[in-house]
Structures are given as C-alpha cells and as structure tokens.
Short mmCIF file of C-alpha atoms and ligand atoms in Angstrom, two decimals:
data_model
loop_
_atom_site.label_atom_id
_atom_site.label_comp_id
_atom_site.label_asym_id
_atom_site.label_seq_id
_atom_site.Cartn_x
_atom_site.Cartn_y
_atom_site.Cartn_z
CA MET J 14 116.42 145.37 -67.21
CA LYS J 15 114.31 142.57 -68.60
CA ILE J 16 110.87 142.66 -67.02
CA VAL J 17 108.15 140.12 -67.59
CA ALA J 18 104.86 141.85 -66.76
CA VAL J 19 101.70 139.83 -66.26
CA VAL J 20 98.04 140.60 -66.87
CA GLY J 21 95.12 138.21 -66.80
CA ALA J 22 91.79 139.76 -65.98
CA ARG J 23 89.96 143.02 -66.69
CA PRO J 24 90.99 144.95 -63.57
CA ASN J 25 94.67 144.28 -64.35
CA PHE J 26 94.71 146.20 -67.62
CA MET J 27 94.23 149.72 -66.22
CA LYS J 28 96.86 148.97 -63.55
CA ILE J 29 99.57 147.83 -65.98
CA ALA J 30 98.96 150.45 -68.73
CA PRO J 31 100.86 153.39 -67.16
CA LEU J 32 103.83 151.14 -66.39
CA PHE J 33 104.11 150.39 -70.10
CA TRP J 34 103.69 154.04 -71.07
CA GLU J 35 106.51 154.89 -68.69
CA MET J 36 108.77 151.98 -69.70
CA ARG J 37 108.52 153.13 -73.31
CA ARG J 38 110.16 156.41 -72.23
CA ARG J 39 113.06 154.68 -70.47
CA PRO J 40 115.34 152.67 -72.72
CA CYS J 41 116.89 150.80 -69.77
CA PHE J 42 113.73 148.67 -69.61
CA ASP J 43 113.11 145.68 -71.85
CA PRO J 44 109.51 144.65 -71.10
CA TYR J 45 107.81 141.42 -72.17
CA LEU J 46 104.04 141.25 -71.67
CA VAL J 47 102.26 138.03 -70.77
CA HIS J 48 98.46 137.77 -70.92
CA THR J 49 97.34 134.65 -69.09
CA GLY J 50 94.00 134.62 -70.92
CA GLN J 51 91.98 134.42 -67.66
CA HIS J 52 89.62 136.93 -69.28
CA TYR J 53 89.17 136.31 -72.97
CA ASP J 54 85.96 137.98 -74.22
CA GLU J 55 86.60 140.95 -76.53
CA ARG J 56 84.78 143.25 -74.11
CA MET J 57 86.60 141.92 -71.03
CA SER J 58 90.06 142.11 -72.55
CA GLU J 59 90.95 143.14 -76.14
CA LEU J 60 89.02 146.42 -75.99
CA PHE J 61 91.15 147.62 -73.07
CA PHE J 62 94.41 147.01 -74.92
CA LYS J 63 93.18 149.18 -77.79
CA GLU J 64 91.73 151.95 -75.63
CA LEU J 65 94.62 152.12 -73.16
CA ASN J 66 97.37 151.82 -75.72
CA ILE J 67 98.86 148.73 -74.08
CA PRO J 68 101.20 146.83 -76.41
CA ARG J 69 99.91 143.55 -77.77
CA PRO J 70 100.90 140.76 -75.38
CA ASP J 71 104.07 138.98 -76.43
CA ILE J 72 102.29 135.77 -75.50
CA ASN J 73 98.76 134.75 -74.50
CA LEU J 74 98.65 131.65 -72.32
CA GLU J 75 94.94 131.15 -73.13
CA VAL J 76 94.04 129.54 -69.82
CA GLY J 77 90.38 130.64 -69.94
CA SER J 78 87.86 129.83 -67.22
CA GLY J 79 87.85 126.96 -64.73
CA SER J 80 87.73 126.20 -61.04
CA HIS J 81 90.23 128.13 -58.94
CA ALA J 82 92.59 125.16 -58.74
CA VAL J 83 92.38 124.44 -62.46
CA GLN J 84 92.80 128.07 -63.48
CA THR J 85 95.70 128.68 -61.08
CA ALA J 86 97.43 125.44 -62.01
CA GLU J 87 97.05 126.07 -65.75
CA VAL J 88 98.57 129.54 -65.40
CA MET J 89 101.52 128.11 -63.46
CA LYS J 90 102.10 125.29 -65.95
CA ARG J 91 102.00 127.60 -68.95
CA PHE J 92 103.91 130.49 -67.33
CA GLU J 93 106.90 128.45 -66.17
CA PRO J 94 108.40 127.85 -69.65
CA VAL J 95 108.00 131.56 -70.44
CA VAL J 96 110.09 132.55 -67.42
CA LEU J 97 112.68 129.90 -68.26
CA GLU J 98 112.92 131.12 -71.84
CA GLN J 99 112.91 134.86 -71.12
CA GLN J 100 115.27 134.76 -68.10
CA PRO J 101 113.94 138.10 -66.76
CA ASP J 102 115.56 140.14 -64.00
CA LEU J 103 112.18 140.32 -62.33
CA ILE J 104 108.50 139.85 -62.93
CA LEU J 105 105.80 142.40 -62.23
CA VAL J 106 102.31 141.36 -61.20
CA VAL J 107 99.36 143.64 -60.43
CA GLY J 108 96.22 143.34 -58.31
CA ASP J 109 94.77 140.23 -56.73
CA VAL J 110 93.35 137.90 -59.36
CA ASN J 111 94.23 134.21 -59.73
CA SER J 112 96.76 135.06 -62.47
CA THR J 113 98.58 137.39 -60.06
CA ALA J 114 99.19 134.75 -57.39
CA ALA J 115 99.88 131.96 -59.90
CA CYS J 116 102.60 133.89 -61.73
CA ALA J 117 104.19 135.20 -58.54
CA LEU J 118 104.47 131.67 -57.16
CA THR J 119 105.87 130.29 -60.41
CA SER J 120 108.55 132.99 -60.58
CA VAL J 121 109.71 132.77 -57.01
CA LYS J 122 110.09 129.01 -57.35
CA LEU J 123 112.38 129.65 -60.33
CA GLY J 124 114.40 132.15 -58.27
CA VAL J 125 113.13 135.21 -60.17
CA PRO J 126 112.12 138.07 -57.83
CA VAL J 127 108.62 139.52 -58.01
CA GLY J 128 107.31 143.08 -57.76
CA HIS J 129 103.68 143.32 -56.67
CA VAL J 130 101.76 146.41 -57.68
CA GLU J 131 98.81 147.10 -55.32
CA ALA J 132 100.33 145.19 -52.41
CA GLY J 133 99.22 145.20 -48.78
CA LEU J 134 95.45 145.60 -49.18
CA ARG J 135 93.51 143.38 -46.76
CA SER J 136 89.79 142.79 -46.28
CA PHE J 137 90.57 140.31 -43.46
CA ASP J 138 88.00 138.01 -45.08
CA ARG J 139 89.65 134.83 -46.31
CA SER J 140 86.43 133.60 -47.92
CA MET J 141 87.24 136.09 -50.72
CA PRO J 142 89.46 134.45 -53.36
CA GLU J 143 91.22 137.80 -53.87
CA GLU J 144 92.22 138.00 -50.19
CA VAL J 145 94.01 134.66 -50.42
CA ASN J 146 95.71 135.80 -53.63
CA ARG J 147 96.83 139.03 -51.94
CA ILE J 148 98.28 137.27 -48.88
CA VAL J 149 100.13 134.66 -50.95
CA THR J 150 101.51 137.18 -53.45
CA ASP J 151 102.69 139.65 -50.79
CA ALA J 152 104.35 136.95 -48.70
CA ILE J 153 106.66 135.96 -51.57
CA SER J 154 107.23 139.26 -53.40
CA ARG J 155 110.51 141.17 -53.18
CA TRP J 156 109.08 144.65 -53.92
CA LEU J 157 105.69 145.60 -52.47
CA PHE J 158 104.24 148.67 -54.16
CA VAL J 159 101.43 150.01 -52.00
CA THR J 160 98.54 152.36 -52.83
CA GLU J 161 97.41 153.56 -49.39
CA PRO J 162 98.76 153.78 -45.81
CA SER J 163 96.64 150.84 -44.53
CA GLY J 164 98.61 148.62 -46.93
CA VAL J 165 101.91 149.64 -45.35
CA ALA J 166 100.57 148.93 -41.86
CA ASN J 167 99.20 145.53 -42.92
CA LEU J 168 102.51 144.45 -44.43
CA GLN J 169 104.46 145.62 -41.37
CA GLN J 170 102.05 143.68 -39.18
CA GLU J 171 102.79 140.58 -41.26
CA GLY J 172 106.50 141.00 -40.61
CA ILE J 173 107.58 142.23 -44.07
CA PRO J 174 110.80 144.28 -43.70
CA ASP J 175 110.40 148.04 -44.29
CA GLU J 176 112.98 148.05 -47.09
CA GLN J 177 110.63 145.93 -49.22
CA ILE J 178 107.61 148.24 -48.80
CA PHE J 179 107.09 151.29 -51.05
CA LEU J 180 104.09 153.61 -50.75
CA VAL J 181 103.91 154.80 -54.36
CA GLY J 182 100.29 155.72 -55.10
CA ASN J 183 97.86 154.06 -57.45
CA THR J 184 98.61 153.13 -61.07
CA MET J 185 94.90 152.67 -61.79
CA ILE J 186 94.44 156.34 -60.87
CA ASP J 187 97.40 157.22 -63.13
CA THR J 188 95.32 155.74 -65.96
CA LEU J 189 92.19 157.59 -64.92
CA MET J 190 94.03 160.92 -64.81
CA ALA J 191 95.73 160.34 -68.14
CA CYS J 192 92.45 159.39 -69.85
CA ARG J 193 90.02 161.93 -68.33
CA GLU J 194 89.69 164.05 -71.49
CA ARG J 195 89.26 161.04 -73.77
CA CYS J 196 86.64 159.62 -71.39
CA GLU J 197 84.71 162.89 -71.54
CA ARG J 198 84.47 162.53 -75.33
CA SER J 199 82.68 159.16 -75.05
CA PRO J 200 79.14 159.33 -76.48
CA ILE J 201 77.79 156.78 -73.97
CA LEU J 202 75.39 159.14 -72.18
CA GLU J 203 73.73 160.17 -75.45
CA GLU J 204 73.59 156.52 -76.53
CA LEU J 205 71.75 155.61 -73.32
CA SER J 206 69.58 158.76 -73.52
CA LEU J 207 70.93 159.88 -70.14
CA ASP J 208 72.59 163.13 -71.12
CA GLY J 209 71.80 165.81 -68.50
CA GLN J 210 69.80 163.35 -66.36
CA ALA J 211 70.42 161.99 -62.87
CA TYR J 212 71.15 158.26 -63.01
CA ALA J 213 72.84 155.52 -60.98
CA VAL J 214 75.31 152.82 -62.04
CA LEU J 215 75.31 149.26 -60.76
CA THR J 216 78.03 146.61 -61.06
CA LEU J 217 77.92 143.17 -59.48
CA HIS J 218 80.22 140.21 -59.97
CA ARG J 219 81.59 138.98 -56.64
CA PRO J 220 80.92 135.29 -55.97
CA ALA J 221 79.60 136.17 -52.46
CA ASN J 222 76.90 138.30 -54.11
CA VAL J 223 76.05 136.56 -57.35
CA ASP J 224 76.72 132.85 -56.74
CA ASP J 225 74.78 132.69 -53.46
CA ALA J 226 71.06 132.08 -54.09
CA THR J 227 70.21 133.55 -50.68
CA VAL J 228 71.88 136.88 -51.50
CA LEU J 229 71.20 137.83 -55.14
CA PRO J 230 67.36 138.06 -54.85
CA GLY J 231 67.74 140.50 -51.91
CA LEU J 232 70.10 142.68 -53.90
CA LEU J 233 67.69 142.72 -56.84
CA LYS J 234 64.86 143.71 -54.48
CA ALA J 235 66.89 146.74 -53.32
CA ILE J 236 67.74 147.67 -56.90
CA GLU J 237 64.09 147.37 -57.90
CA ARG J 238 63.09 149.88 -55.20
CA LEU J 239 65.86 152.37 -56.01
CA GLN J 240 65.21 152.37 -59.73
CA ARG J 241 61.75 153.81 -59.05
CA ASP J 242 63.60 156.99 -58.00
CA VAL J 243 66.45 157.04 -60.49
CA PRO J 244 67.29 155.16 -63.71
CA ILE J 245 69.97 152.54 -63.11
CA VAL J 246 72.53 151.46 -65.72
CA PHE J 247 73.80 147.92 -65.22
CA PRO J 248 76.69 146.70 -67.38
CA VAL J 249 76.44 142.96 -66.75
CA HIS J 250 79.57 140.91 -66.05
CA PRO J 251 79.54 137.47 -67.75
CA ARG J 252 79.67 135.74 -64.37
CA THR J 253 76.57 137.66 -63.20
CA ARG J 254 74.63 136.92 -66.37
CA LYS J 255 75.39 133.23 -65.91
CA ALA J 256 74.37 133.28 -62.22
CA LEU J 257 71.08 135.04 -62.98
CA MET J 258 70.22 132.45 -65.58
CA GLU J 259 71.24 129.53 -63.35
CA GLN J 260 69.20 130.88 -60.45
CA GLY J 261 66.22 131.44 -62.75
CA LEU J 262 66.09 135.17 -61.92
CA ASP J 263 64.77 137.67 -64.41
CA LEU J 264 66.65 140.90 -64.78
CA LEU J 265 64.45 143.80 -63.83
CA PRO J 266 62.82 145.09 -67.01
CA GLN J 267 63.36 148.76 -66.21
CA LEU J 268 67.10 148.46 -65.68
CA LEU J 269 69.30 149.85 -68.44
CA LEU J 270 71.23 146.67 -69.13
CA THR J 271 74.36 146.78 -71.22
CA GLU J 272 77.15 144.45 -72.20
CA PRO J 273 80.42 144.95 -70.24
CA MET J 274 81.69 148.40 -71.24
CA GLY J 275 85.06 149.57 -72.45
CA TYR J 276 87.19 151.76 -70.20
CA LEU J 277 86.41 155.13 -71.74
CA ASP J 278 82.64 154.63 -71.82
CA PHE J 279 82.55 153.26 -68.32
CA MET J 280 84.62 156.08 -66.82
CA LYS J 281 82.39 158.65 -68.52
CA LEU J 282 79.34 156.87 -67.12
CA LEU J 283 80.87 156.70 -63.64
CA SER J 284 82.06 160.28 -63.50
CA HIS J 285 78.60 161.73 -64.26
CA ALA J 286 76.62 159.33 -62.07
CA ARG J 287 74.52 160.56 -59.16
CA LEU J 288 75.16 157.30 -57.32
CA VAL J 289 77.17 154.10 -57.80
CA LEU J 290 76.31 150.71 -56.33
CA THR J 291 79.06 148.15 -56.67
CA ASP J 292 80.90 145.18 -55.23
CA SER J 293 84.08 145.95 -57.19
CA GLY J 294 87.33 146.96 -55.52
CA GLY J 295 88.63 149.35 -58.17
CA ILE J 296 85.36 151.25 -58.56
CA GLN J 297 85.52 152.21 -54.87
CA GLU J 298 88.82 153.95 -55.65
CA GLU J 299 87.72 155.53 -58.94
CA THR J 300 84.58 157.05 -57.36
CA THR J 301 86.76 158.48 -54.57
CA VAL J 302 88.86 160.40 -57.07
CA LEU J 303 85.78 161.40 -59.08
CA GLY J 304 83.83 162.56 -55.99
CA VAL J 305 80.86 160.32 -56.80
CA PRO J 306 78.96 158.70 -53.89
CA CYS J 307 79.55 154.94 -53.84
CA LEU J 308 77.62 152.30 -51.91
CA THR J 309 79.67 149.13 -51.65
CA LEU J 310 77.50 146.01 -51.53
CA ARG J 311 79.90 144.18 -49.23
CA LYS J 312 80.52 143.86 -45.49
CA ASN J 313 84.19 144.79 -45.72
CA THR J 314 86.65 146.58 -47.92
CA GLU J 315 90.38 146.14 -48.43
CA ARG J 316 90.47 149.83 -49.43
CA PRO J 317 89.63 151.69 -46.18
CA ILE J 318 90.97 154.98 -47.51
CA THR J 319 87.85 155.22 -49.68
CA LEU J 320 85.72 155.19 -46.50
CA GLU J 321 87.96 157.75 -44.78
CA GLN J 322 87.71 160.13 -47.75
CA GLY J 323 83.92 160.04 -47.35
CA THR J 324 82.84 158.99 -50.85
CA ASN J 325 82.39 155.29 -50.11
CA ARG J 326 80.02 153.53 -47.68
CA LEU J 327 79.83 149.85 -46.87
CA VAL J 328 76.18 148.81 -47.03
CA GLY J 329 76.41 145.00 -47.00
CA GLN J 330 73.82 142.78 -48.62
CA ASP J 331 70.64 143.54 -46.67
CA ALA J 332 67.95 144.94 -48.98
CA ASP J 333 66.36 147.38 -46.49
CA HIS J 334 69.73 148.75 -45.52
CA ILE J 335 70.77 149.26 -49.15
CA ILE J 336 67.46 150.98 -49.97
CA ALA J 337 67.79 153.37 -46.99
CA ALA J 338 71.42 154.19 -47.82
CA GLY J 339 70.59 154.67 -51.51
CA MET J 340 67.68 157.02 -50.82
CA HIS J 341 69.79 158.98 -48.35
CA ALA J 342 72.63 159.35 -50.88
CA LEU J 343 70.21 160.48 -53.59
CA ALA J 344 68.76 163.13 -51.27
CA SER J 345 72.18 164.44 -50.13
CA ALA J 346 74.67 166.77 -51.79
CA PRO J 347 77.47 164.90 -53.61
CA PRO J 348 80.70 164.53 -51.58
CA SER J 349 83.58 166.85 -52.34
CA VAL J 350 86.50 165.45 -54.33
CA CYS J 351 89.20 164.29 -51.95
CA VAL J 352 92.18 162.68 -53.62
CA PRO J 353 94.28 160.43 -51.36
CA HIS J 354 97.98 161.12 -50.83
CA LEU J 355 100.11 160.15 -53.89
CA TRP J 356 97.10 159.39 -56.11
CA ASP J 357 98.48 162.06 -58.38
CA GLY J 358 99.08 160.31 -61.70
CA HIS J 359 102.75 159.48 -61.02
CA ALA J 360 102.65 156.08 -59.31
CA ALA J 361 104.13 154.21 -62.31
CA LYS J 362 107.10 156.60 -62.37
CA ARG J 363 107.76 155.96 -58.68
CA ILE J 364 107.62 152.20 -59.19
CA LEU J 365 110.11 152.31 -62.05
CA ASP J 366 112.39 154.64 -60.06
CA VAL J 367 112.55 152.03 -57.31
CA LEU J 368 113.42 149.33 -59.83
CA VAL J 369 116.05 151.49 -61.54
CA SER J 370 117.76 152.27 -58.25
CA HIS J 371 117.79 148.55 -57.50
CA LEU J 372 119.37 147.87 -60.90
CA MET J 373 121.99 150.58 -60.33
CA SER J 374 122.95 149.21 -56.93
CA ARG J 375 123.20 145.70 -58.41
CA THR J 376 125.44 146.76 -61.29
CA ALA J 377 127.54 149.35 -59.40
CA VAL J 378 131.22 148.50 -59.62
CA PRO J 379 132.67 148.33 -56.11
CA ALA J 380 135.31 151.04 -55.49
C1 LIG V 23 87.99 137.88 -61.70
C2 LIG V 23 88.82 138.07 -60.42
C3 LIG V 23 88.20 139.22 -59.62
C4 LIG V 23 88.05 140.47 -60.45
C5 LIG V 23 87.21 140.13 -61.68
C6 LIG V 23 86.97 141.31 -62.57
C7 LIG V 23 89.84 136.05 -59.48
C8 LIG V 23 89.74 135.06 -58.39
N1 LIG V 23 88.78 136.90 -59.59
O1 LIG V 23 86.70 137.47 -61.31
O2 LIG V 23 89.06 139.51 -58.52
O3 LIG V 23 87.40 141.46 -59.68
O4 LIG V 23 87.91 139.11 -62.41
O5 LIG V 23 86.11 140.97 -63.61
O6 LIG V 23 90.80 136.06 -60.19
N2 LIG V 23 83.81 134.82 -68.15
C9 LIG V 23 83.46 135.03 -69.46
N3 LIG V 23 84.33 135.74 -70.24
C10 LIG V 23 85.49 136.25 -69.78
C11 LIG V 23 85.83 136.02 -68.43
C12 LIG V 23 84.99 135.32 -67.62
O7 LIG V 23 82.43 134.59 -69.91
O8 LIG V 23 86.23 136.91 -70.56
C13 LIG V 23 82.88 134.09 -67.26
C14 LIG V 23 83.15 132.62 -67.22
O9 LIG V 23 81.94 131.95 -67.14
C15 LIG V 23 83.90 132.45 -65.91
C16 LIG V 23 83.27 133.53 -65.05
O10 LIG V 23 82.97 134.59 -65.95
O11 LIG V 23 83.76 131.16 -65.36
C17 LIG V 23 84.17 134.03 -63.96
O12 LIG V 23 85.46 134.42 -64.52
P1 LIG V 23 86.77 134.34 -63.60
O13 LIG V 23 87.95 134.83 -64.33
O14 LIG V 23 86.88 133.01 -62.98
O15 LIG V 23 86.46 135.32 -62.40
P2 LIG V 23 85.73 136.73 -62.34
O16 LIG V 23 84.44 136.54 -61.63
O17 LIG V 23 85.71 137.45 -63.64
#
C-alpha cells in the first residue's frame, strides 16, 4: 500500500512519528513522507525529526510563511505534482494546520482518498483557522481517525456515515508514552536551575491571543502577577516573539525565556511542572496524561475530554480570572492521572489495522 503522509508544522511531527515506527514493522506499507515546509526553523522542525526518529522527508515543498490564502495555495500547487507522480493508494494527514487542509483538498480533487488522523474535534469557533481546517478536512476525508468520543458525536452530527469513523486513540500520546524514559533523561531542569523546585510553564501562540493588541497586554499582566509566586518558564514561539516586538511590549524580565524547545526537553519540563498555562491544543492533552494542572487561555476547547478528566480548565483571556485560577491551582493538590479511553500507546497500530483491512477487502478475489 503506497501511502503519502504529510507533515507541515510542529504539532504534526509527534502525531505522525508512531505511524512511521509502525509502518516500518509492516512490509505491506510503502510510505512516502512529504514535509510542506510550513514550519522551517531548526527548532520548529528539524529537531523533531532527529529526536522522534522520523525518516527524512522524501520531499520538502518549502512553502514557508505567508497569509493563509498564500500558504494554503502554495501547498496545493506544490503538492499536486507529488500526488500525480507517486500515484498513492491514499494520503494521510494529521491535525488541523493549513498544510493538513491544503493536502487533503488537493488529493481528493485528484481522486486519491484521504485518511485524517485527529478527526472530529470541534471548538465551534470558526474564527479559529484550525476549526475551518478541521471542518474542511473531515468533510472530504474517507477515513476519520478520532481521538475522543466528542469527535465521534461531532462527525455523526455532521452526517458522516458511521463506517467512515474510527475511534482509535491518540497518536500524539503514543509518542509521549514511547518517549517517557528518554524525556526523563533530558537535562533541561538542571540547565534552567529548576531541579527540585516548583515552577510553571507558559506557551502562547494563538492569533486570538498574540495578534490582538487588546488581549496580549492583559495576559502579560496575569503572568506578571503569577510569577511573583512561582518561576515561569516561557519557550517563545516565533509568532509570539514577532507580535511582542510589533506591539512594542517588553517581555517580563523575571520570566525564564527560552527559544522553542525540542520534544524531549519540553516533555520533561511539562511533566515536572506545578502548573501549565497555554493556548495550545496538544498541551491540553499531554497535561491530561501527565496529571499536571493546565489552565487554557482560551474561551473554548475542541478537546472537551481534557476538561472532563479534571486536569484542564478554560480560563479565557481576562487577567483577574487567570490570576485567581492560577493562585487556586498553585494552592491545590495536583489532579490525579486519568488517562482517557484508548490513549494507551497503540493508536497508530489501530489506524494501520483499519487501512490493512481496507486493502485486504479491496484486493480479495471474489469467490
Ligand atoms: C501553526 C498552526 C497552528 C499550530 C501552530 C504550532 C495553522 C493555521 N496554524 O501556527 O494550528 O498550533 O502552527 O506552532 O496552520 N515562523 C517562524 N519559523 C517557523 C514557523 C513560523 O519564524 O519555523 C513565524 C513566521 O513569522 C510565521 C509565523 O511564525 O509567519 C506563524 O507561522 P504559521 O505557520 O503561519 O502559523 P503558526 O502560528 O505557527
């Protein structure tokens, strides 16, 4: 089975990695890896390939940054000849970034079916670029591989037939489970002089938080108050660094600022944190499995299971609210670890089983 798998941006890499580990074990798969080049900095891309043992991409489309239309269009233009040349049986896309939707659309228009890993998640907020990418990708994909029950319900609500929906678990959590020991060996806590200390971790990159000049100063005010109680490590996303400079905001001098971190360092940092403040999607899931309290700096989440499990809380963008929630979390006992159904390290296997059974039924000789 010839599979063209697509990655483009940082959160894609930990979702695709276990699929490649598993495909290596099964000779019936002939994978071809496309990197769209949406993320291109060493620390946003290359480092993850090395750390997660992902094969070098067979091709890098080098689309780089641009407006949504430009980036999406460039991916489509450059991906089309790859599909025509490779003639795959299917393409696999992961997550919800522009590269995901662009490659799914290109493939379907060429008559090549698409499998979407992490399908069905909905924030019901179409001002988020990722929500539009999720809706578009799910509407045209043949196989919808879902991480949590809400995703199944959302797809059913949208009229997707049951035989296209597969609740398989979470490949990003496969990666976390497979790498736990290696993460523990990271020296990042010693490097930041945090070994044995309580600390918090902050990540911020969503346009609604960092590009809006009415929002970012309020978030920084909340962070400034919380860091009086606990040191805060802030690995800064390139988009956030740019927004801070454009808005003329100084980063708080006491924050422990770092460059974007590699996977192993960041997971070590996350797993020992007393508190996490984030607007990321994936970090809400990782903190759930790690049993670390997470305050999500958004009004909604497409991952409601993280709220149900009790590790995650939506705190929005209001400074006073974030401060109160942060102080409460710091004063409370950490939540117990509560791993959602099927987040057991075997999601990639289940996905490939579905694809193999499809291949078998397609090639079965009629009696
Ligand atoms: C993208 C995804 C988002 C995901 C995030 C993880 C979309 C719509 N958004 O957002 O869902 O959570 O990745 O990081 O696909 N930049 C660099 N170097 C890089 C990459 C980006 O400097 O390697 C800078 C550029 O100035 C760029 C900006 O960051 O314009 C934003 O990059 P972009 O890929 O457009 O979106 P992200 O905010 O990273």
